[in-house]
């Protein structure tokens, strides 16, 4: 297959992906580390490389409001944010999914104040897991670009009509450079149809949208929204397959298993840290240790089937969380744990909380996690939530 | 651009009999619904209508009974202007011609929570007409003070008692704040002067870019006035000078009515339950504020 590789950052890869999808309206407010994406898109609009309108909104709340407005007349839309900005959008995120407007967003995963930190973790998007958006986490710049193209196709599918958030780790992915293959516009046009939706205002068929509902109806709307999210699982699978056939890159839809076939102990993670885990898995495998990685790609809809399937085959599962739900445990862990609890088998589990506010998760730490999981299985240790590489004294 | 002077005037004879806002559940005598109804008669079918949380969205969109005959949408509370901007941008990007996007937002939705988005909309000069129907408090949630609640008003969050006269601040100077953006067209109006209001809507309709109308709209429920006096009381407010009719066009202010004498402020206030408690001293404070404002407007605008 012919390739056209250029050396760009994750943010730029997102911009390239968005451009190929020909959005009608882009509305965004700058926030580190998302800025390069919106700068590049502005340049593309200025240069006439894109036909869309770039709206300089005065806040993230207006960014999501404007994209919803544009989507409500049948326009394809894009926005991008991060951290505080994503939280400022929070009302709009729920509003958008309830309105069934398939807005696509890039979120540069960044920590949340206080204390202020511009660096990466996943507390921003994971704290908004319940806002009704499809959430995917990517591992590198190529996946970021490819997921922009897949995102429109998934979100705009008639059975889905649900907005989608493509998450990439702040700085680790947004600001590092990789060789990224830029698909041909013609191929993207063939892959991604023109946006058609029955859920829009038009002069041929005027509609009143964004209405209020009584207790008699509200549950039914929410039920349908939830059903659409489950239907998205099949659509995600089909779109990934079709994408692989068209562009030669496959992302294994909901999750990707790495060397899990005969694994005894597996680490579960989201995003860029998966790249580091792969290296550690290879090293430990070379030393005869049966370890593997489960890369969760979609947090919503959640890959329950895939997690259960893996849990049936292994002795221990460790979950790395670049977030913490204060007073309990990491959010990824809660979700994975819930799935595991539905199988009729004991699996030793552990939650490793770390990488907060941009701290590196090193190969040594990952190796230690695997060893802890082996130790836990062997000694039937108590399962726990552990902040790893802590510089203050732990209560444990 | 269309010369606004040449636009045919709207009047009772030539206005459409078509209704674009009916079957809603507004209170009897609702001034806000009159403002929406009259404005849409001017704007017509090819209108996208956006309303934030507030009375008009609460009474107009109760599933499955939709009350707008135009395309219409409830927006986020702080995002009426930006969602309307998005509608206008989407329509433009899709190549739709001869389209107007209009916002109907209350005083709180405009001067308080929606103000940032409104300022952004005007800054970008998005093709949206923003109409603020001002009934001087958060009526939908049960009469709480907003940034446009006038001095002396008794609301549920500014109760009048021995220590306070109700609201202790004057209305924000919304019209001039909007004009300070150097907007293409802005106006004040009152449903007590419906023809004036409709012609201002018509001017805005024919102006490309961001436009703004601040229309005074009575609220019998929140004001403690008989339902059949809604138009009369909105006219009284203008006649006593507490509400003024003006325009901002081509960078110039224009006073549409400049009466030699004002009707009695006290008579206007005492007709309304929300002002019943006001002392002569309170009324004096309101009157002085009015006089100061008019002196300045006459000095600067005439």
XYZ file of C-alpha atoms in Angstrom:
698
model
C 0.000 0.000 0.000
C 1.298 3.466 -0.941
C 2.269 5.594 2.038
C 2.883 9.295 2.520
C 4.796 9.592 5.789
C 5.642 12.892 7.421
C 7.350 13.660 10.734
C 4.779 15.414 12.933
C 3.572 15.719 16.520
C 0.433 14.066 17.898
C -1.418 17.383 17.881
C -0.500 17.902 14.233
C -1.561 14.366 13.400
C -4.972 15.144 14.861
C -5.202 18.301 12.747
C -4.265 16.325 9.635
C -6.904 13.720 10.462
C -9.587 16.332 11.067
C -8.766 18.102 7.806
C -9.259 14.871 5.872
C -12.760 14.552 7.380
C -13.858 17.921 5.959
C -15.728 19.327 8.987
C -18.046 22.256 8.219
C -17.510 24.008 11.528
C -14.613 23.985 13.990
C -15.082 25.815 17.290
C -12.291 25.719 19.832
C -10.646 27.634 22.638
C -6.918 27.292 23.173
C -5.528 25.304 26.102
C -2.144 23.663 26.581
C -1.395 20.984 25.338
C -4.165 21.043 22.731
C -3.075 24.329 21.117
C -0.973 23.009 18.246
C -4.011 21.184 16.877
C -6.143 24.324 16.708
C -3.253 26.407 15.395
C -2.691 23.985 12.524
C -6.402 23.840 11.742
C -6.551 27.647 11.700
C -3.640 27.687 9.254
C -5.334 25.116 7.031
C -8.509 27.216 6.945
C -6.521 30.378 6.235
C -4.608 28.675 3.437
C -7.837 27.501 1.841
C -6.859 23.854 2.334
C -10.104 23.415 4.263
C -13.555 24.704 3.397
C -14.827 24.706 6.975
C -15.480 27.708 9.195
C -13.156 28.196 12.169
C -15.002 29.925 15.025
C -12.899 31.811 17.578
C -15.148 31.190 20.544
C -14.503 32.922 23.843
C -14.584 29.809 26.036
C -14.813 26.038 26.024
C -18.433 26.277 27.078
C -19.091 28.210 23.906
C -16.935 25.790 21.890
C -19.171 22.877 22.753
C -22.329 25.011 22.484
C -21.355 26.251 19.025
C -20.521 22.774 17.742
C -23.874 21.521 19.012
C -25.646 24.393 17.262
C -23.883 23.628 14.004
C -24.552 19.911 14.356
C -28.226 20.688 14.962
C -28.504 22.019 11.400
C -26.670 19.009 9.972
C -23.091 20.254 9.869
C -20.056 18.084 10.644
C -18.226 19.638 13.584
C -14.985 19.442 15.516
C -13.737 20.813 18.791
C -10.689 20.169 20.939
C -9.859 20.758 24.558
C -8.082 19.522 27.647
C -8.221 19.488 31.434
C -9.868 22.616 32.907
C -11.330 23.359 29.500
C -12.921 19.953 29.228
C -14.401 20.414 32.690
C -15.713 23.846 31.717
C -17.506 22.042 28.889
C -18.979 19.454 31.236
C -22.543 20.734 31.023
C -22.300 20.781 27.252
C -20.898 17.253 27.104
C -24.013 15.829 28.722
C -26.179 18.159 26.649
C -24.506 17.053 23.429
C -24.911 13.314 24.018
C -28.520 13.805 25.139
C -29.160 15.860 21.999
C -27.653 12.992 19.959
C -25.324 15.352 18.116
C -22.282 13.437 16.822
C -19.682 16.086 17.574
C -16.120 14.777 17.461
C -13.594 16.098 19.931
C -9.910 15.695 20.594
C -8.997 15.795 24.272
C -5.365 16.244 25.200
C -5.315 14.366 28.499
C -3.992 16.683 31.182
C -4.139 16.835 34.950
C -6.781 18.884 36.736
C -6.113 21.762 39.172
C -5.491 22.162 42.096
C -2.560 22.068 42.213
C -2.152 23.456 38.720
C -0.380 21.194 36.296
C -0.227 21.448 32.547
C 1.171 17.919 32.323
C -0.543 14.718 31.541
C -2.731 12.294 33.394
C -6.215 11.054 32.616
C -8.236 12.580 35.435
C -9.934 15.057 33.104
C -11.675 12.637 30.753
C -12.108 9.781 33.245
C -13.958 12.092 35.627
C -16.408 12.649 32.758
C -16.922 9.013 31.897
C -20.645 9.278 32.582
C -21.339 12.192 30.242
C -22.578 9.934 27.462
C -19.673 10.327 25.037
C -17.848 7.508 23.345
C -14.336 7.654 24.780
C -11.331 6.201 22.995
C -7.690 6.427 24.156
C -4.886 6.251 21.612
C -1.289 5.110 21.970
C 0.553 7.068 19.297
C 0.208 9.851 16.749
C -0.742 7.532 13.886
C -3.558 6.074 15.928
C -4.643 9.615 16.832
C -4.924 10.565 13.155
C -6.631 7.339 12.185
C -9.100 7.604 15.034
C -10.249 11.047 13.896
C -11.338 9.426 10.636
C -12.913 6.449 12.393
C -14.552 8.724 14.984
C -16.762 10.546 12.483
C -17.828 7.289 10.921
C -18.703 5.781 14.306
C -20.326 8.850 15.879
C -22.422 9.708 12.816
C -23.658 6.144 12.251
C -27.469 6.180 12.303
C -27.603 3.594 15.074
C -25.126 5.528 17.193
C -25.584 9.327 16.797
C -23.450 9.885 19.854
C -20.543 12.302 20.257
C -17.023 10.919 20.457
C -13.956 12.004 22.391
C -10.544 10.936 21.102
C -8.088 11.113 24.004
C -4.353 11.430 23.655
C -1.886 11.879 26.483
C -0.789 15.474 26.957
C 2.832 16.140 25.903
C 3.746 12.435 25.704
C 1.652 12.213 22.540
C 0.582 15.768 21.757
C 4.096 17.217 21.659
C 6.332 14.350 20.570
C 7.116 13.701 16.932
C 6.629 10.525 14.959
C 6.523 9.410 11.369
C 2.848 9.452 10.525
C 1.236 8.198 7.359
C -1.240 10.697 5.923
C -3.994 8.910 3.994
C -5.056 10.175 0.604
C -8.043 12.536 0.624
C -9.751 10.467 -2.061
C -9.556 7.336 0.066
C -10.913 9.128 3.123
C -13.764 10.518 1.020
C -14.591 6.991 -0.099
C -14.403 5.697 3.480
C -16.301 8.498 5.218
C -19.692 9.331 3.732
C -21.280 12.785 3.794
C -22.917 13.462 7.175
C -26.644 12.746 7.002
C -28.843 12.845 10.084
C -32.580 12.843 10.714
C -31.864 14.696 13.946
C -31.559 18.216 12.584
C -33.502 21.408 12.048
C -34.306 22.124 8.404
C -36.635 24.326 6.415
C -38.068 21.327 4.559
C -38.992 19.708 7.842
C -38.859 22.191 10.748
C -38.165 20.721 14.153
C -38.106 21.818 17.769
C -35.044 20.202 19.337
C -33.381 20.204 22.718
C -36.781 20.018 24.384
C -37.744 19.167 27.939
C -39.326 15.901 28.957
C -41.668 14.871 31.703
C -41.011 11.993 34.100
C -43.260 9.896 31.846
C -40.755 10.104 28.974
C -37.318 10.875 30.369
C -36.315 7.294 31.180
C -37.147 6.216 27.622
C -34.852 8.866 26.147
C -32.041 7.786 28.447
C -32.705 4.119 27.674
C -32.375 4.813 23.965
C -29.168 6.732 24.550
C -27.749 3.804 26.462
C -28.837 1.367 23.740
C -27.095 3.505 21.132
C -23.909 3.283 23.151
C -24.117 -0.516 23.153
C -24.881 -0.553 19.430
C -21.703 1.470 18.984
C -19.701 -1.650 19.932
C -20.684 -3.396 16.689
C -20.168 -0.214 14.703
C -16.700 0.272 16.222
C -15.820 -3.288 15.197
C -17.119 -2.876 11.645
C -15.489 0.505 11.166
C -12.122 -0.756 12.409
C -12.341 -3.725 10.045
C -13.298 -1.564 7.102
C -10.529 0.878 8.012
C -7.983 -1.947 8.083
C -9.069 -3.124 4.651
C -8.907 0.379 3.229
C -5.821 1.808 4.924
C -3.903 -1.280 6.083
C -3.882 -0.420 9.794
C -5.912 -2.349 12.360
C -6.531 -1.335 15.962
C -8.365 -4.426 17.227
C -11.494 -2.365 18.042
C -12.410 -2.282 21.755
C -9.132 -3.541 23.208
C -5.818 -4.787 21.992
C -4.251 -7.819 23.619
C -0.465 -7.900 23.489
C 1.123 -11.299 24.145
C -1.821 -12.394 26.275
C -2.393 -15.816 24.686
C -0.679 -17.866 27.380
C -0.141 -15.038 29.869
C -0.426 -15.656 33.583
C -0.184 -12.043 34.657
C -1.474 -9.070 32.700
C -1.350 -5.305 33.082
C -4.300 -3.239 31.877
C -3.736 0.371 30.792
C -4.916 3.198 28.540
C -2.999 5.385 26.130
C 0.688 6.038 25.676
C 1.948 4.015 28.655
C 0.980 0.915 26.673
C 4.032 1.541 24.491
C 6.306 1.286 27.527
C 4.478 -1.776 28.821
C 5.014 -3.554 25.481
C 8.788 -3.120 25.889
C 8.688 -4.539 29.420
C 6.491 -7.441 28.317
C 9.008 -8.318 25.589
C 11.905 -8.171 28.060
C 10.153 -10.311 30.691
C 8.923 -12.754 28.064
C 12.524 -13.156 26.932
C 13.321 -14.118 30.521
C 10.540 -16.718 30.411
C 7.937 -14.821 32.386
C 4.420 -15.166 31.035
C 3.243 -11.563 31.095
C 0.980 -9.610 28.777
C -0.722 -6.272 28.176
C -4.386 -5.462 27.711
C -4.637 -2.066 26.073
C -8.112 -0.742 26.696
C -8.986 1.483 23.772
C -12.602 2.308 24.568
C -13.652 3.254 28.099
C -17.191 3.965 26.834
C -18.758 1.821 25.649
C -16.804 -0.405 28.029
C -15.191 -3.607 26.676
C -16.772 -5.852 29.285
C -16.781 -8.960 27.072
C -13.102 -8.585 26.266
C -12.074 -8.034 29.898
C -14.100 -11.060 31.061
C -12.617 -13.165 28.296
C -9.104 -12.239 29.350
C -9.833 -12.700 33.048
C -10.937 -16.290 32.395
C -7.480 -17.052 30.983
C -5.120 -15.414 33.507
C -4.185 -15.590 37.201
C -3.698 -11.909 37.922
C -4.683 -8.549 36.475
C -3.079 -5.285 37.436
C -4.683 -2.011 36.382
C -2.640 1.148 35.895
C -4.715 4.262 36.589
C -3.464 7.729 35.708
C -6.315 8.983 37.845
C -7.855 8.448 41.259
C -11.475 8.659 42.354
C -10.737 10.149 45.761
C -11.967 8.024 48.601
C -12.075 4.829 46.557
C -9.818 3.650 43.732
C -8.811 4.315 40.153
C -11.713 4.614 37.724
C -10.287 2.169 35.188
C -9.828 -0.340 38.013
C -13.446 0.075 39.165
C -14.645 -0.639 35.653
C -12.313 -3.606 35.057
C -13.139 -5.006 38.479
C -16.855 -4.825 37.790
C -16.404 -6.888 34.629
C -14.199 -9.448 36.375
C -16.733 -9.845 39.193
C -19.181 -11.220 36.632
C -17.132 -14.347 35.872
C -17.139 -17.462 37.991
C -13.431 -17.503 38.774
C -11.037 -15.874 41.209
C -8.441 -13.559 39.671
C -5.900 -11.716 41.780
C -6.203 -7.989 41.138
C -4.261 -4.910 41.985
C -4.628 -1.210 41.205
C -1.518 0.875 40.507
C -2.236 4.582 40.679
C 0.443 6.812 39.245
C 1.679 8.953 36.406
C -0.254 11.850 37.900
C 0.468 15.403 36.806
C 2.942 14.234 34.177
C 5.187 11.948 36.240
C 6.823 9.285 34.087
C 5.868 5.671 34.469
C 9.166 3.908 33.939
C 10.020 0.462 32.603
C 11.438 -0.424 36.026
C 8.168 0.484 37.721
C 6.180 -1.568 35.253
C 8.439 -4.554 35.788
C 7.943 -4.139 39.531
C 4.173 -4.145 39.024
C 4.364 -7.428 37.130
C 6.525 -8.900 39.908
C 4.055 -7.709 42.541
C 1.262 -9.434 40.644
C 3.255 -12.712 40.517
C 3.979 -12.337 44.245
C 0.322 -11.578 44.997
C -0.899 -14.690 43.213
C 1.707 -16.906 44.852
C 1.193 -15.580 48.371
C -2.526 -14.917 48.104
C -1.810 -11.318 49.133
C -4.486 -8.853 50.009
C -5.732 -6.922 46.968
C -5.103 -3.242 47.215
C -5.002 0.155 45.613
C -1.429 1.364 45.592
C 0.038 4.747 44.708
C 3.331 3.590 43.227
C 6.654 5.444 43.525
C 5.213 7.559 46.282
C 7.574 10.133 47.802
C 5.565 10.517 50.982
C 5.005 7.764 53.475
C 2.111 5.500 52.609
C -0.287 4.298 55.279
C 0.073 0.723 54.053
C -25.992 46.105 2.750
C -29.660 46.998 2.658
C -30.361 50.638 3.457
C -32.362 50.294 6.654
C -34.297 53.470 5.903
C -35.819 51.860 2.803
C -37.209 48.772 4.502
C -41.021 48.784 4.346
C -42.470 49.516 7.792
C -44.323 46.763 9.606
C -47.740 47.748 10.891
C -51.003 46.205 12.033
C -52.323 46.171 8.455
C -49.429 44.433 6.723
C -48.207 42.110 9.447
C -48.743 38.416 8.849
C -51.634 36.578 10.405
C -49.486 33.460 10.629
C -48.545 32.387 14.106
C -45.110 30.923 14.883
C -45.413 30.578 18.647
C -48.632 29.171 20.009
C -49.933 26.328 22.130
C -47.355 27.107 24.786
C -47.942 26.997 28.506
C -46.983 30.536 29.495
C -48.870 32.309 32.276
C -51.835 34.453 31.286
C -50.662 37.921 30.308
C -47.065 36.830 29.715
C -45.108 39.670 28.132
C -42.194 37.487 27.071
C -44.433 35.343 24.896
C -45.814 38.495 23.237
C -42.264 39.563 22.392
C -41.454 36.165 20.885
C -44.733 36.002 18.960
C -44.379 39.486 17.455
C -40.699 39.071 16.593
C -41.295 35.780 14.786
C -44.094 37.354 12.772
C -41.455 39.715 11.419
C -38.723 37.123 11.014
C -40.875 34.442 9.351
C -40.326 30.823 8.351
C -36.663 30.846 7.450
C -35.626 31.357 11.039
C -33.607 29.240 13.402
C -34.793 30.078 16.903
C -32.577 29.456 19.911
C -33.622 29.877 23.527
C -31.634 29.201 26.676
C -33.178 27.927 29.868
C -35.841 30.405 30.899
C -39.591 30.984 30.756
C -39.997 30.792 26.979
C -38.051 27.562 26.636
C -39.776 26.093 29.671
C -43.259 26.780 28.286
C -42.564 26.091 24.618
C -40.852 22.717 24.416
C -42.632 20.266 26.666
C -42.329 16.962 24.817
C -44.307 16.041 22.804
C -46.085 19.423 22.594
C -43.755 21.701 20.629
C -44.922 25.324 20.428
C -42.635 26.784 17.754
C -43.707 26.688 14.146
C -40.171 27.662 13.149
C -37.079 25.551 13.706
C -36.276 25.984 17.368
C -33.878 24.683 19.968
C -33.283 25.016 23.687
C -29.643 25.869 24.299
C -27.415 25.548 27.328
C -28.152 28.354 29.786
C -24.811 30.179 29.377
C -24.513 29.207 25.701
C -27.523 30.719 23.914
C -25.409 33.123 21.903
C -22.692 30.584 21.090
C -25.142 27.854 20.148
C -26.917 30.354 17.889
C -23.524 31.318 16.455
C -22.932 27.640 15.731
C -26.308 27.376 14.006
C -25.494 30.410 11.856
C -22.030 29.037 11.031
C -23.444 25.601 10.228
C -26.101 27.081 7.964
C -23.483 29.177 6.183
C -21.079 26.274 5.782
C -23.885 24.175 4.316
C -24.612 26.919 1.807
C -28.048 27.865 3.129
C -29.182 31.260 1.908
C -31.701 33.775 3.242
C -31.571 32.452 6.791
C -31.813 34.276 10.105
C -30.855 32.918 13.484
C -32.555 34.530 16.467
C -32.069 34.144 20.203
C -34.793 34.851 22.751
C -33.225 34.995 26.178
C -34.402 36.414 29.464
C -32.681 39.120 31.488
C -30.703 36.659 33.626
C -29.807 34.529 30.603
C -28.502 37.667 28.906
C -27.014 40.068 31.440
C -25.751 37.408 33.848
C -25.010 33.808 32.886
C -25.115 34.223 29.105
C -23.166 37.443 28.912
C -19.749 36.004 28.055
C -21.111 34.062 25.096
C -23.104 37.101 23.947
C -19.991 39.265 24.032
C -18.146 36.641 21.976
C -20.977 36.455 19.460
C -20.899 40.225 18.911
C -17.098 40.255 18.815
C -17.163 37.689 15.983
C -20.048 39.575 14.350
C -21.904 36.297 13.835
C -25.102 36.574 11.839
C -27.453 36.329 14.817
C -30.191 38.582 16.155
C -30.145 38.355 19.951
C -33.357 39.471 21.624
C -33.361 39.854 25.384
C -36.884 39.853 26.802
C -36.443 41.610 30.089
C -38.936 40.906 32.847
C -36.449 42.035 35.451
C -35.864 38.836 37.421
C -35.409 35.081 37.132
C -39.133 34.424 36.756
C -38.951 30.808 35.606
C -37.259 29.702 38.810
C -39.600 31.748 40.989
C -38.700 35.449 40.903
C -35.059 35.752 41.955
C -32.931 38.857 41.428
C -30.931 39.177 38.181
C -28.475 41.783 36.941
C -31.403 43.609 35.346
C -33.636 43.732 38.417
C -34.168 47.403 39.254
C -33.635 49.157 42.566
C -36.303 48.535 45.136
C -37.705 45.374 43.561
C -38.857 42.737 45.987
C -37.799 39.307 44.753
C -37.514 35.972 46.530
C -33.768 36.497 46.935
C -33.990 40.218 47.660
C -36.821 40.325 50.160
C -37.928 43.727 51.369
C -37.934 44.167 55.124
C -36.890 46.445 57.915
C -33.256 46.369 56.883
C -33.351 46.374 53.099
C -35.692 47.898 50.511
C -35.536 44.761 48.339
C -32.991 45.008 45.527
C -30.293 47.545 46.380
C -28.641 47.866 42.967
C -29.832 49.526 39.762
C -30.194 47.681 36.461
C -27.011 46.991 34.539
C -26.688 49.398 31.643
C -27.107 46.547 29.173
C -27.884 48.526 26.019
C -24.755 50.639 26.263
C -22.607 47.666 27.245
C -23.753 45.967 24.048
C -23.273 49.116 21.979
C -19.745 49.459 23.373
C -18.865 46.366 21.322
C -19.476 48.619 18.294
C -22.264 46.311 17.179
C -23.847 46.916 13.767
C -27.321 47.459 15.205
C -28.762 47.502 18.741
C -32.038 48.817 20.091
C -34.219 48.975 23.157
C -37.956 48.381 22.920
C -41.028 47.585 24.954
C -43.981 45.340 24.221
C -46.006 48.418 25.249
C -44.912 49.912 21.918
C -45.330 46.842 19.698
C -45.016 48.558 16.330
C -41.749 50.185 17.349
C -40.479 46.799 18.559
C -41.472 44.989 15.364
C -39.817 47.566 13.155
C -36.639 47.266 15.164
C -36.771 43.502 14.659
C -37.247 44.181 10.970
C -34.174 46.427 10.884
C -32.134 43.746 12.629
C -33.467 41.137 10.208
C -32.076 43.153 7.328
C -28.736 43.781 8.994
C -25.991 41.232 8.310
C -23.987 40.210 11.351
C -24.641 40.458 15.053
C -27.607 42.563 16.184
C -29.266 43.033 19.555
C -32.665 44.123 20.864
C -33.449 44.637 24.534
C -37.227 44.433 24.858
C -39.080 45.231 28.039
C -41.616 42.475 28.690
C -44.037 42.469 31.585
C -44.627 39.494 33.867
C -47.910 39.508 35.828
C -46.769 36.543 37.926
C -43.499 38.097 38.994
C -44.633 41.686 39.108
C -47.918 41.286 40.904
C -49.986 42.966 38.198
C -53.362 42.001 36.691
C -52.944 39.825 33.583
C -54.964 42.188 31.396
C -52.611 45.146 32.040
C -49.415 43.629 30.643
C -49.244 45.844 27.556
C -50.350 48.918 29.507
C -47.731 48.489 32.228
C -44.981 47.963 29.640
C -46.086 51.233 28.042
C -46.194 52.979 31.442
C -42.577 51.986 32.066
C -41.550 53.893 28.938
C -43.856 56.832 29.616
C -42.447 57.365 33.107
C -38.907 57.243 31.719
C -37.634 54.205 33.612
C -37.359 52.410 30.287
C -36.145 54.335 27.244
C -36.532 53.609 23.541
C -33.276 53.992 21.657
C -31.128 52.660 18.845
C -27.428 52.318 18.171
C -26.655 52.347 14.486
C -23.533 53.193 12.481
C -21.755 54.055 15.702
C -24.410 56.592 16.748
C -26.940 56.550 19.550
C -30.479 57.678 18.825
C -33.246 58.392 21.328
C -36.529 57.340 19.691
C -38.703 59.031 22.298
C -37.643 62.119 24.177
C -40.719 63.328 26.048
C -40.831 66.821 27.495
C -42.479 65.426 30.605
C -42.517 62.016 32.157
C -45.547 60.273 33.586
C -45.415 59.567 37.312
C -42.827 57.046 38.470
C -44.795 56.527 41.661
C -47.976 55.615 39.763
C -46.050 53.087 37.700
C -44.408 51.528 40.740
C -47.474 51.435 42.938
C -49.457 49.452 40.357
C -47.118 46.519 40.972
C -46.906 44.152 43.907
C -43.135 43.945 43.603
C -42.775 47.668 44.419
C -45.690 48.073 46.875
C -43.411 48.275 49.900
C -41.306 51.124 48.519
C -41.098 54.271 50.625
C -41.124 57.782 49.217
C -37.402 57.803 49.839
C -36.952 54.657 47.718
C -39.060 56.170 44.950
C -36.966 59.326 45.164
C -33.827 57.211 44.681
C -35.339 55.588 41.577
C -36.447 58.942 40.182
C -33.077 60.575 40.722
C -31.357 57.703 39.004
C -33.747 58.083 36.073
C -33.117 61.822 35.829
C -29.361 61.404 35.926
C -29.500 58.816 33.178
C -31.731 60.943 30.965
C -29.569 64.014 31.485
C -26.587 62.049 30.312
C -28.404 60.447 27.369
C -29.736 63.811 26.214
C -26.319 65.380 26.539
C -24.458 62.638 24.723
C -26.963 61.267 22.237
C -28.922 64.246 20.970
